Amino acid sequence: MQQHLEEDFELLQKYRARMSINSAHGRDTRKRLCNRLAIVRGRRHPEQIAPNGSAVESVPHETGSANANSISTLVACKRPAFGIEPVATRLWDAYASLLSNQAMILAMNSSFVDPLLQFEAQLTMIESSFKKTFSIPSFDKLREISSRNNNKDLENLHQNILNVYEDTLLILVSKDLYKLQILKEMAVWMSEDTFYLQERVLVIITRVLSFASRKAKGFTRVDTPCLGALAAELSLLCSHTDPSITQQASFGMYHLLCIAKCQHAELMKNETTRHDKSGDSYLLYPFSKVEFLPNLLKQDKVNIAQSVGQSLLPSLLTDFVWRLLTKLSAPDSTIAFEAAILLKLTLEYHAPKVTMVSKIVDAIYKQLCQNSSHIMKHAMLHVITLLTNASPKKVIFQLMDYPVPADDTLIMMWHAAGSESKVAPQVLKTILLILKGKPGEMEDYVMERRRLSIDSTNMMPVAASQALCTLLPVASYKKAVAELFPELLMALMLQLFYSSHMSMVVNDGLFYARDALQVLLNCSGLQEVEVALKKRNCWNQFSHELFHHHGIYLVAKTLGDYNFPQFPETLHYLYKLSVEGPKRSEDSVITVIFLTELLNNFFKDPFPEEFLVLFRNWVNDSNPTVSKLSLQKIASMAPVINQIDNVSSFLLAILDSFLSKDKTVVIRALLTLRRLLGKLDKVTYSSLCIRIASSYCPLMDHGNGGIRSMAVRHFGELLKDMSHYRWMLNHVVLGGLVPLILFLEDTETRVVRACKSTLAICASELKWPMSCLFDDQNYSFELVVLNICNNLLISHKDYITELIADTLGFLSSSRAYLRRASVILIGYLAALGGHLLLKDEIDVMLEAIERVVRDEDPVIRKLAEITQMLFRRVARNLTPTNMKQSFQKLFRFIYIPKVKPLYNYNWPSNLTGSPTGTKEIKNDKEGLTYENYEDYLQD
């Protein structure tokens, strides 16, 4: 510690050039410092130091004396003259206290105590020393007392006290420029208690800043975060009524800006511009062009504001602004007025450099909420205006992050933010950005956000809608509103849609989005549209969930009816929005409804190709409502479908929508496709008929009965449409036979009727004489299956194996009627085409049938047992060798058997009267017949 103190002493010796070493005053000072150093080292006791700093003889203490430590007992050799004893006592007490505090402060400065704790402890002792030092009488008063008593010792003691306090600060700052923070605290103490607002305080502050400015030149990095707040305090004192205080504050500002210059010097090496978080930029002014002359700073607020803004880094300038902002609430109206002027000038020149804009806005809001008639209310609102000019996005986002509905204070701040026409576009664009959010949506990323929100629920869009009610009628916003009309229109339509779903109704029963939309129409010269919407009861449509979409339709329809002049811009924006894709799927609903209605009003079908592509893409949108709206519009263009370029792409898109999980989309797609096919030219139709027919087959097994029946009927209608292209569709017809046959057993009558109708068409196309089998009075499922299988064996025996494979897939269906029908169908296919199967194939089928034998339905179990016996019989009749089995197949191709009913399942009572009854089968001369399935199984 002694080594550090010796270094401190050498530093002070070099610095105090103002005192000549040969002068009496200098000799006294040197002696005083040497004696103080000796006390710390332990060479000399304090009792050995005289008031003038010289050594004296020791005075023995009386043990237990109450005044043993009182330094006043040490001056018996030199008693003060009469009349000055109380003053001298105060001076000696202050001097002793300063020496004691200095010793502890410097001891801590040379220790390894935590820097934060060290600084806090030092600051506490310095505050104590500050109050003692500057509570003593002024130098002029002491000079008057000394002149009356012809005693200069009090003047010297007074100067020594100031020097000790100053030396302590110099030593601390010499070790760490961060401790210039103490000067800022001194300025605060002065502002809190004007008793300490003295020239001698500012003289010390100026001297320490002067020393720090010279020391900072040798550092590559200067860490002085207090410069902003200290600059604010000094700048206010530059306008003080006392010329001496003004002069010292001006010199202090000069040295402070010189320190700030050192911070800029390092930064200027790497960059000339920097950007804050909002994207705004500021210029780092070259200091060769900046002159910090005290005579220019003196009482020149414009020069102070410009110099401070150019010199301080953004963080420090923010501290400067923040400090001035707090001064607006100072009890002294003069200080508040001066702070308002400096704040206004600083922000006019350097607002883009200010960070923490949201914090400043929030502080102003809280101040005005506490006192709406604040004396500096207009100054605070002007700060909002200036910050909005520089950083509109930051200010607007903060203003929208308060509870809704907005109170009078917030509305007043909105007016302040929107008072400048030059920033109107930026303000409205920021509000539009907020309106893209969904009100009431929970934010999962609350912890990651940079900006604090009032609630995890996003209510900013509601606040933005209310703000538009305030800003849109402002005259200075007229041009910006006209430029952004399409964006504002669609944003408010979305918010109106969202608010309706949320039932976000405020106290007066009105939606802010609805109010803002009405204001927008009135401000845009569309008063007639707004009146017409009221007559059509449009606004009430949004209050009922079932009519939300109809309300949107009414707005678009009314705008079109009145030929609103903003149509080109609105159409262009809607197209852009559609191409880029909305943020949410529900946003597409609004876009599709609005765009469709506008196109209907201004174009005839078909639409321009650019818009047709959009509708084609929307067919398979993730939102079912969008898909249905697009399909509905495409269906309406069926009369002119052949005029559409590349109509095939539309048909293929519709076929892809068959895979939708939403049944209403599938139904709409089936209807749209059927309507288009009815008007489609045969060349295009024939090129796609196979693909279309194949797309119907999966829908025959859909879970919805309406879709099943529709797919079956449309399949039959396609076969009739393409009757001249029968050769192209035979394999498609045969591929759809299995579901058509099995769904004859469907529980829904409409499906059964559709299957009968389509099977009759298929039989006609394949030239099978069995149309009368589908009459209700002669109908029997087993008889239909038997006749189809017989006809298959005669004309399309090659497909039997494939049909058996298709039928196996239905054996594991969850629907009992499908399992029952598939057991019967596979039995007849095996009975007729068993000779076409290989042993391995029969083993697979037997395994599948064995699972059905254990079915919970007794009817299905009985039918499965019959089919199982049938397959075992077929397996026993197979020739073991491949050569013999191939010969058997060849023989049976020549000799084709026919079979009679095997299951007697739901056999009609008037079978003998049937034109295709048992008698017909028995007399058939083309093959072998069996009276019943037992005969067949025992053969």
PDB file of N, CA and C in Angstrom, residues 583-664:
ATOM      1  N   LYS A 583     -50.089 -14.249 -44.402  1.00  0.00           N
ATOM      2  CA  LYS A 583     -49.430 -14.791 -43.223  1.00  0.00           C
ATOM      3  C   LYS A 583     -50.217 -15.952 -42.636  1.00  0.00           C
ATOM      4  N   ARG A 584     -51.525 -15.880 -42.694  1.00  0.00           N
ATOM      5  CA  ARG A 584     -52.388 -16.920 -42.130  1.00  0.00           C
ATOM      6  C   ARG A 584     -53.351 -17.403 -43.201  1.00  0.00           C
ATOM      7  N   SER A 585     -53.784 -18.650 -43.048  1.00  0.00           N
ATOM      8  CA  SER A 585     -54.671 -19.228 -44.056  1.00  0.00           C
ATOM      9  C   SER A 585     -56.022 -18.516 -44.089  1.00  0.00           C
ATOM     10  N   GLU A 586     -56.480 -18.041 -42.904  1.00  0.00           N
ATOM     11  CA  GLU A 586     -57.770 -17.353 -42.908  1.00  0.00           C
ATOM     12  C   GLU A 586     -57.718 -16.022 -43.636  1.00  0.00           C
ATOM     13  N   ASP A 587     -56.496 -15.454 -43.753  1.00  0.00           N
ATOM     14  CA  ASP A 587     -56.368 -14.212 -44.511  1.00  0.00           C
ATOM     15  C   ASP A 587     -56.718 -14.424 -45.977  1.00  0.00           C
ATOM     16  N   SER A 588     -56.467 -15.622 -46.480  1.00  0.00           N
ATOM     17  CA  SER A 588     -56.759 -15.917 -47.885  1.00  0.00           C
ATOM     18  C   SER A 588     -58.245 -15.819 -48.180  1.00  0.00           C
ATOM     19  N   VAL A 589     -59.072 -16.140 -47.193  1.00  0.00           N
ATOM     20  CA  VAL A 589     -60.522 -16.083 -47.398  1.00  0.00           C
ATOM     21  C   VAL A 589     -60.937 -14.666 -47.772  1.00  0.00           C
ATOM     22  N   ILE A 590     -60.440 -13.693 -47.004  1.00  0.00           N
ATOM     23  CA  ILE A 590     -60.780 -12.295 -47.280  1.00  0.00           C
ATOM     24  C   ILE A 590     -60.293 -11.895 -48.659  1.00  0.00           C
ATOM     25  N   THR A 591     -59.059 -12.303 -48.980  1.00  0.00           N
ATOM     26  CA  THR A 591     -58.463 -11.931 -50.268  1.00  0.00           C
ATOM     27  C   THR A 591     -59.257 -12.512 -51.426  1.00  0.00           C
ATOM     28  N   VAL A 592     -59.629 -13.787 -51.324  1.00  0.00           N
ATOM     29  CA  VAL A 592     -60.356 -14.450 -52.415  1.00  0.00           C
ATOM     30  C   VAL A 592     -61.732 -13.813 -52.614  1.00  0.00           C
ATOM     31  N   ILE A 593     -62.452 -13.583 -51.521  1.00  0.00           N
ATOM     32  CA  ILE A 593     -63.795 -12.987 -51.640  1.00  0.00           C
ATOM     33  C   ILE A 593     -63.695 -11.604 -52.262  1.00  0.00           C
ATOM     34  N   PHE A 594     -62.771 -10.803 -51.759  1.00  0.00           N
ATOM     35  CA  PHE A 594     -62.648  -9.436 -52.237  1.00  0.00           C
ATOM     36  C   PHE A 594     -62.211  -9.403 -53.697  1.00  0.00           C
ATOM     37  N   LEU A 595     -61.195 -10.188 -54.015  1.00  0.00           N
ATOM     38  CA  LEU A 595     -60.689 -10.192 -55.385  1.00  0.00           C
ATOM     39  C   LEU A 595     -61.738 -10.723 -56.362  1.00  0.00           C
ATOM     40  N   THR A 596     -62.426 -11.772 -55.990  1.00  0.00           N
ATOM     41  CA  THR A 596     -63.433 -12.355 -56.882  1.00  0.00           C
ATOM     42  C   THR A 596     -64.539 -11.356 -57.189  1.00  0.00           C
ATOM     43  N   GLU A 597     -65.004 -10.663 -56.162  1.00  0.00           N
ATOM     44  CA  GLU A 597     -66.106  -9.741 -56.371  1.00  0.00           C
ATOM     45  C   GLU A 597     -65.682  -8.530 -57.199  1.00  0.00           C
ATOM     46  N   LEU A 598     -64.456  -8.046 -56.960  1.00  0.00           N
ATOM     47  CA  LEU A 598     -63.971  -6.920 -57.767  1.00  0.00           C
ATOM     48  C   LEU A 598     -63.821  -7.324 -59.228  1.00  0.00           C
ATOM     49  N   LEU A 599     -63.319  -8.524 -59.459  1.00  0.00           N
ATOM     50  CA  LEU A 599     -63.169  -9.001 -60.840  1.00  0.00           C
ATOM     51  C   LEU A 599     -64.533  -9.191 -61.496  1.00  0.00           C
ATOM     52  N   ASN A 600     -65.503  -9.668 -60.731  1.00  0.00           N
ATOM     53  CA  ASN A 600     -66.844  -9.848 -61.285  1.00  0.00           C
ATOM     54  C   ASN A 600     -67.454  -8.522 -61.729  1.00  0.00           C
ATOM     55  N   ASN A 601     -67.118  -7.469 -61.022  1.00  0.00           N
ATOM     56  CA  ASN A 601     -67.687  -6.160 -61.336  1.00  0.00           C
ATOM     57  C   ASN A 601     -67.011  -5.484 -62.519  1.00  0.00           C
ATOM     58  N   PHE A 602     -65.752  -5.789 -62.745  1.00  0.00           N
ATOM     59  CA  PHE A 602     -65.007  -5.031 -63.750  1.00  0.00           C
ATOM     60  C   PHE A 602     -64.537  -5.873 -64.932  1.00  0.00           C
ATOM     61  N   PHE A 603     -64.721  -7.204 -64.896  1.00  0.00           N
ATOM     62  CA  PHE A 603     -64.296  -8.054 -66.002  1.00  0.00           C
ATOM     63  C   PHE A 603     -65.389  -9.054 -66.325  1.00  0.00           C
ATOM     64  N   LYS A 604     -65.372  -9.543 -67.550  1.00  0.00           N
ATOM     65  CA  LYS A 604     -66.266 -10.611 -67.964  1.00  0.00           C
ATOM     66  C   LYS A 604     -65.484 -11.909 -68.016  1.00  0.00           C
ATOM     67  N   ASP A 605     -66.197 -13.033 -67.807  1.00  0.00           N
ATOM     68  CA  ASP A 605     -65.530 -14.329 -67.878  1.00  0.00           C
ATOM     69  C   ASP A 605     -65.047 -14.590 -69.297  1.00  0.00           C
ATOM     70  N   PRO A 606     -63.903 -15.255 -69.454  1.00  0.00           N
ATOM     71  CA  PRO A 606     -62.987 -15.616 -68.353  1.00  0.00           C
ATOM     72  C   PRO A 606     -62.121 -14.419 -67.923  1.00  0.00           C
ATOM     73  N   PHE A 607     -61.591 -14.488 -66.725  1.00  0.00           N
ATOM     74  CA  PHE A 607     -60.753 -13.414 -66.212  1.00  0.00           C
ATOM     75  C   PHE A 607     -59.429 -13.375 -66.964  1.00  0.00           C
ATOM     76  N   PRO A 608     -58.678 -12.303 -66.822  1.00  0.00           N
ATOM     77  CA  PRO A 608     -57.313 -12.281 -67.383  1.00  0.00           C
ATOM     78  C   PRO A 608     -56.507 -13.458 -66.851  1.00  0.00           C
ATOM     79  N   GLU A 609     -55.618 -13.925 -67.678  1.00  0.00           N
ATOM     80  CA  GLU A 609     -54.867 -15.145 -67.348  1.00  0.00           C
ATOM     81  C   GLU A 609     -54.130 -15.043 -66.012  1.00  0.00           C
ATOM     82  N   GLU A 610     -53.612 -13.844 -65.678  1.00  0.00           N
ATOM     83  CA  GLU A 610     -52.860 -13.688 -64.435  1.00  0.00           C
ATOM     84  C   GLU A 610     -53.716 -14.049 -63.222  1.00  0.00           C
ATOM     85  N   PHE A 611     -54.990 -13.705 -63.279  1.00  0.00           N
ATOM     86  CA  PHE A 611     -55.866 -13.978 -62.149  1.00  0.00           C
ATOM     87  C   PHE A 611     -56.389 -15.408 -62.180  1.00  0.00           C
ATOM     88  N   LEU A 612     -56.534 -15.981 -63.388  1.00  0.00           N
ATOM     89  CA  LEU A 612     -56.965 -17.369 -63.476  1.00  0.00           C
ATOM     90  C   LEU A 612     -55.957 -18.302 -62.823  1.00  0.00           C
ATOM     91  N   VAL A 613     -54.699 -17.973 -62.965  1.00  0.00           N
ATOM     92  CA  VAL A 613     -53.651 -18.790 -62.329  1.00  0.00           C
ATOM     93  C   VAL A 613     -53.829 -18.794 -60.819  1.00  0.00           C
ATOM     94  N   LEU A 614     -54.224 -17.656 -60.260  1.00  0.00           N
ATOM     95  CA  LEU A 614     -54.436 -17.584 -58.813  1.00  0.00           C
ATOM     96  C   LEU A 614     -55.552 -18.522 -58.384  1.00  0.00           C
ATOM     97  N   PHE A 615     -56.661 -18.511 -59.129  1.00  0.00           N
ATOM     98  CA  PHE A 615     -57.773 -19.376 -58.771  1.00  0.00           C
ATOM     99  C   PHE A 615     -57.392 -20.846 -58.911  1.00  0.00           C
ATOM    100  N   ARG A 616     -56.608 -21.159 -59.908  1.00  0.00           N
ATOM    101  CA  ARG A 616     -56.150 -22.546 -60.058  1.00  0.00           C
ATOM    102  C   ARG A 616     -55.303 -22.971 -58.854  1.00  0.00           C
ATOM    103  N   ASN A 617     -54.429 -22.083 -58.391  1.00  0.00           N
ATOM    104  CA  ASN A 617     -53.581 -22.403 -57.240  1.00  0.00           C
ATOM    105  C   ASN A 617     -54.385 -22.516 -55.949  1.00  0.00           C
ATOM    106  N   TRP A 618     -55.436 -21.731 -55.863  1.00  0.00           N
ATOM    107  CA  TRP A 618     -56.255 -21.749 -54.647  1.00  0.00           C
ATOM    108  C   TRP A 618     -57.099 -23.009 -54.525  1.00  0.00           C
ATOM    109  N   VAL A 619     -57.257 -23.755 -55.618  1.00  0.00           N
ATOM    110  CA  VAL A 619     -58.081 -24.971 -55.569  1.00  0.00           C
ATOM    111  C   VAL A 619     -57.574 -25.925 -54.489  1.00  0.00           C
ATOM    112  N   ASN A 620     -56.259 -25.999 -54.324  1.00  0.00           N
ATOM    113  CA  ASN A 620     -55.668 -26.915 -53.339  1.00  0.00           C
ATOM    114  C   ASN A 620     -55.077 -26.156 -52.155  1.00  0.00           C
ATOM    115  N   ASP A 621     -55.692 -25.045 -51.800  1.00  0.00           N
ATOM    116  CA  ASP A 621     -55.238 -24.271 -50.640  1.00  0.00           C
ATOM    117  C   ASP A 621     -55.485 -25.058 -49.356  1.00  0.00           C
ATOM    118  N   SER A 622     -54.659 -24.767 -48.336  1.00  0.00           N
ATOM    119  CA  SER A 622     -54.791 -25.471 -47.058  1.00  0.00           C
ATOM    120  C   SER A 622     -56.083 -25.098 -46.330  1.00  0.00           C
ATOM    121  N   ASN A 623     -56.636 -23.950 -46.667  1.00  0.00           N
ATOM    122  CA  ASN A 623     -57.895 -23.534 -46.052  1.00  0.00           C
ATOM    123  C   ASN A 623     -59.053 -24.048 -46.897  1.00  0.00           C
ATOM    124  N   PRO A 624     -59.921 -24.892 -46.357  1.00  0.00           N
ATOM    125  CA  PRO A 624     -61.027 -25.450 -47.149  1.00  0.00           C
ATOM    126  C   PRO A 624     -61.943 -24.380 -47.730  1.00  0.00           C
ATOM    127  N   THR A 625     -62.144 -23.307 -46.992  1.00  0.00           N
ATOM    128  CA  THR A 625     -63.030 -22.245 -47.495  1.00  0.00           C
ATOM    129  C   THR A 625     -62.467 -21.628 -48.764  1.00  0.00           C
ATOM    130  N   VAL A 626     -61.161 -21.413 -48.778  1.00  0.00           N
ATOM    131  CA  VAL A 626     -60.518 -20.859 -49.976  1.00  0.00           C
ATOM    132  C   VAL A 626     -60.686 -21.813 -51.151  1.00  0.00           C
ATOM    133  N   SER A 627     -60.492 -23.100 -50.892  1.00  0.00           N
ATOM    134  CA  SER A 627     -60.642 -24.088 -51.969  1.00  0.00           C
ATOM    135  C   SER A 627     -62.050 -24.070 -52.540  1.00  0.00           C
ATOM    136  N   LYS A 628     -63.036 -24.018 -51.669  1.00  0.00           N
ATOM    137  CA  LYS A 628     -64.424 -24.039 -52.146  1.00  0.00           C
ATOM    138  C   LYS A 628     -64.774 -22.765 -52.911  1.00  0.00           C
ATOM    139  N   LEU A 629     -64.289 -21.628 -52.442  1.00  0.00           N
ATOM    140  CA  LEU A 629     -64.553 -20.377 -53.154  1.00  0.00           C
ATOM    141  C   LEU A 629     -63.923 -20.402 -54.548  1.00  0.00           C
ATOM    142  N   SER A 630     -62.717 -20.922 -54.625  1.00  0.00           N
ATOM    143  CA  SER A 630     -62.054 -20.999 -55.926  1.00  0.00           C
ATOM    144  C   SER A 630     -62.770 -21.960 -56.861  1.00  0.00           C
ATOM    145  N   LEU A 631     -63.156 -23.127 -56.335  1.00  0.00           N
ATOM    146  CA  LEU A 631     -63.872 -24.103 -57.159  1.00  0.00           C
ATOM    147  C   LEU A 631     -65.214 -23.552 -57.628  1.00  0.00           C
ATOM    148  N   GLN A 632     -65.850 -22.805 -56.743  1.00  0.00           N
ATOM    149  CA  GLN A 632     -67.144 -22.213 -57.123  1.00  0.00           C
ATOM    150  C   GLN A 632     -66.981 -21.223 -58.262  1.00  0.00           C
ATOM    151  N   LYS A 633     -65.916 -20.416 -58.199  1.00  0.00           N
ATOM    152  CA  LYS A 633     -65.692 -19.446 -59.266  1.00  0.00           C
ATOM    153  C   LYS A 633     -65.309 -20.138 -60.573  1.00  0.00           C
ATOM    154  N   ILE A 634     -64.511 -21.174 -60.501  1.00  0.00           N
ATOM    155  CA  ILE A 634     -64.130 -21.921 -61.714  1.00  0.00           C
ATOM    156  C   ILE A 634     -65.369 -22.564 -62.336  1.00  0.00           C
ATOM    157  N   ALA A 635     -66.261 -23.071 -61.492  1.00  0.00           N
ATOM    158  CA  ALA A 635     -67.494 -23.691 -62.013  1.00  0.00           C
ATOM    159  C   ALA A 635     -68.354 -22.668 -62.743  1.00  0.00           C
ATOM    160  N   SER A 636     -68.344 -21.434 -62.245  1.00  0.00           N
ATOM    161  CA  SER A 636     -69.152 -20.394 -62.895  1.00  0.00           C
ATOM    162  C   SER A 636     -68.635 -20.052 -64.289  1.00  0.00           C
ATOM    163  N   MET A 637     -67.389 -20.390 -64.563  1.00  0.00           N
ATOM    164  CA  MET A 637     -66.803 -20.111 -65.879  1.00  0.00           C
ATOM    165  C   MET A 637     -66.958 -21.281 -66.851  1.00  0.00           C
ATOM    166  N   ALA A 638     -67.752 -22.299 -66.475  1.00  0.00           N
ATOM    167  CA  ALA A 638     -67.937 -23.468 -67.343  1.00  0.00           C
ATOM    168  C   ALA A 638     -68.418 -23.117 -68.747  1.00  0.00           C
ATOM    169  N   PRO A 639     -69.334 -22.144 -68.917  1.00  0.00           N
ATOM    170  CA  PRO A 639     -69.780 -21.834 -70.295  1.00  0.00           C
ATOM    171  C   PRO A 639     -68.668 -21.367 -71.218  1.00  0.00           C
ATOM    172  N   VAL A 640     -67.616 -20.806 -70.675  1.00  0.00           N
ATOM    173  CA  VAL A 640     -66.532 -20.293 -71.526  1.00  0.00           C
ATOM    174  C   VAL A 640     -65.227 -21.017 -71.229  1.00  0.00           C
ATOM    175  N   ILE A 641     -65.355 -22.245 -70.672  1.00  0.00           N
ATOM    176  CA  ILE A 641     -64.159 -22.951 -70.242  1.00  0.00           C
ATOM    177  C   ILE A 641     -63.203 -23.225 -71.393  1.00  0.00           C
ATOM    178  N   ASN A 642     -63.753 -23.429 -72.586  1.00  0.00           N
ATOM    179  CA  ASN A 642     -62.884 -23.730 -73.729  1.00  0.00           C
ATOM    180  C   ASN A 642     -62.053 -22.523 -74.164  1.00  0.00           C
ATOM    181  N   GLN A 643     -62.403 -21.340 -73.675  1.00  0.00           N
ATOM    182  CA  GLN A 643     -61.629 -20.153 -74.018  1.00  0.00           C
ATOM    183  C   GLN A 643     -60.405 -19.978 -73.127  1.00  0.00           C
ATOM    184  N   ILE A 644     -60.347 -20.773 -72.087  1.00  0.00           N
ATOM    185  CA  ILE A 644     -59.232 -20.655 -71.143  1.00  0.00           C
ATOM    186  C   ILE A 644     -58.018 -21.369 -71.707  1.00  0.00           C
ATOM    187  N   ASP A 645     -56.908 -20.676 -71.715  1.00  0.00           N
ATOM    188  CA  ASP A 645     -55.668 -21.320 -72.149  1.00  0.00           C
ATOM    189  C   ASP A 645     -55.256 -22.362 -71.118  1.00  0.00           C
ATOM    190  N   ASN A 646     -54.793 -23.492 -71.629  1.00  0.00           N
ATOM    191  CA  ASN A 646     -54.308 -24.570 -70.761  1.00  0.00           C
ATOM    192  C   ASN A 646     -55.379 -24.998 -69.766  1.00  0.00           C
ATOM    193  N   VAL A 647     -56.562 -25.322 -70.286  1.00  0.00           N
ATOM    194  CA  VAL A 647     -57.651 -25.745 -69.424  1.00  0.00           C
ATOM    195  C   VAL A 647     -57.331 -27.048 -68.715  1.00  0.00           C
ATOM    196  N   SER A 648     -56.428 -27.829 -69.279  1.00  0.00           N
ATOM    197  CA  SER A 648     -56.067 -29.113 -68.661  1.00  0.00           C
ATOM    198  C   SER A 648     -55.493 -28.912 -67.269  1.00  0.00           C
ATOM    199  N   SER A 649     -54.750 -27.817 -67.078  1.00  0.00           N
ATOM    200  CA  SER A 649     -54.147 -27.574 -65.767  1.00  0.00           C
ATOM    201  C   SER A 649     -55.221 -27.335 -64.714  1.00  0.00           C
ATOM    202  N   PHE A 650     -56.332 -26.735 -65.119  1.00  0.00           N
ATOM    203  CA  PHE A 650     -57.429 -26.519 -64.179  1.00  0.00           C
ATOM    204  C   PHE A 650     -58.076 -27.856 -63.816  1.00  0.00           C
ATOM    205  N   LEU A 651     -58.293 -28.701 -64.809  1.00  0.00           N
ATOM    206  CA  LEU A 651     -58.920 -29.995 -64.541  1.00  0.00           C
ATOM    207  C   LEU A 651     -58.035 -30.866 -63.656  1.00  0.00           C
ATOM    208  N   LEU A 652     -56.742 -30.840 -63.894  1.00  0.00           N
ATOM    209  CA  LEU A 652     -55.832 -31.633 -63.070  1.00  0.00           C
ATOM    210  C   LEU A 652     -55.777 -31.104 -61.637  1.00  0.00           C
ATOM    211  N   ALA A 653     -55.845 -29.802 -61.478  1.00  0.00           N
ATOM    212  CA  ALA A 653     -55.866 -29.226 -60.126  1.00  0.00           C
ATOM    213  C   ALA A 653     -57.111 -29.665 -59.375  1.00  0.00           C
ATOM    214  N   ILE A 654     -58.246 -29.739 -60.095  1.00  0.00           N
ATOM    215  CA  ILE A 654     -59.482 -30.193 -59.463  1.00  0.00           C
ATOM    216  C   ILE A 654     -59.374 -31.656 -59.068  1.00  0.00           C
ATOM    217  N   LEU A 655     -58.756 -32.470 -59.917  1.00  0.00           N
ATOM    218  CA  LEU A 655     -58.564 -33.882 -59.581  1.00  0.00           C
ATOM    219  C   LEU A 655     -57.694 -34.032 -58.336  1.00  0.00           C
ATOM    220  N   ASP A 656     -56.699 -33.171 -58.182  1.00  0.00           N
ATOM    221  CA  ASP A 656     -55.845 -33.220 -56.986  1.00  0.00           C
ATOM    222  C   ASP A 656     -56.632 -32.883 -55.731  1.00  0.00           C
ATOM    223  N   SER A 657     -57.647 -32.040 -55.869  1.00  0.00           N
ATOM    224  CA  SER A 657     -58.446 -31.670 -54.695  1.00  0.00           C
ATOM    225  C   SER A 657     -59.330 -32.813 -54.223  1.00  0.00           C
ATOM    226  N   PHE A 658     -59.467 -33.897 -55.029  1.00  0.00           N
ATOM    227  CA  PHE A 658     -60.203 -35.075 -54.585  1.00  0.00           C
ATOM    228  C   PHE A 658     -59.562 -35.681 -53.337  1.00  0.00           C
ATOM    229  N   LEU A 659     -58.286 -35.396 -53.129  1.00  0.00           N
ATOM    230  CA  LEU A 659     -57.556 -35.972 -51.995  1.00  0.00           C
ATOM    231  C   LEU A 659     -57.732 -35.159 -50.715  1.00  0.00           C
ATOM    232  N   SER A 660     -58.489 -34.085 -50.770  1.00  0.00           N
ATOM    233  CA  SER A 660     -58.673 -33.235 -49.604  1.00  0.00           C
ATOM    234  C   SER A 660     -59.319 -34.015 -48.450  1.00  0.00           C
ATOM    235  N   LYS A 661     -58.936 -33.666 -47.237  1.00  0.00           N
ATOM    236  CA  LYS A 661     -59.511 -34.304 -46.056  1.00  0.00           C
ATOM    237  C   LYS A 661     -60.857 -33.685 -45.689  1.00  0.00           C
ATOM    238  N   ASP A 662     -61.162 -32.563 -46.298  1.00  0.00           N
ATOM    239  CA  ASP A 662     -62.438 -31.904 -46.041  1.00  0.00           C
ATOM    240  C   ASP A 662     -63.475 -32.395 -47.042  1.00  0.00           C
ATOM    241  N   LYS A 663     -64.529 -33.016 -46.551  1.00  0.00           N
ATOM    242  CA  LYS A 663     -65.516 -33.625 -47.455  1.00  0.00           C
ATOM    243  C   LYS A 663     -66.244 -32.579 -48.288  1.00  0.00           C
ATOM    244  N   THR A 664     -66.441 -31.369 -47.723  1.00  0.00           N
ATOM    245  CA  THR A 664     -67.141 -30.337 -48.498  1.00  0.00           C
ATOM    246  C   THR A 664     -66.315 -29.896 -49.698  1.00  0.00           C
TER     247      THR A 664
END
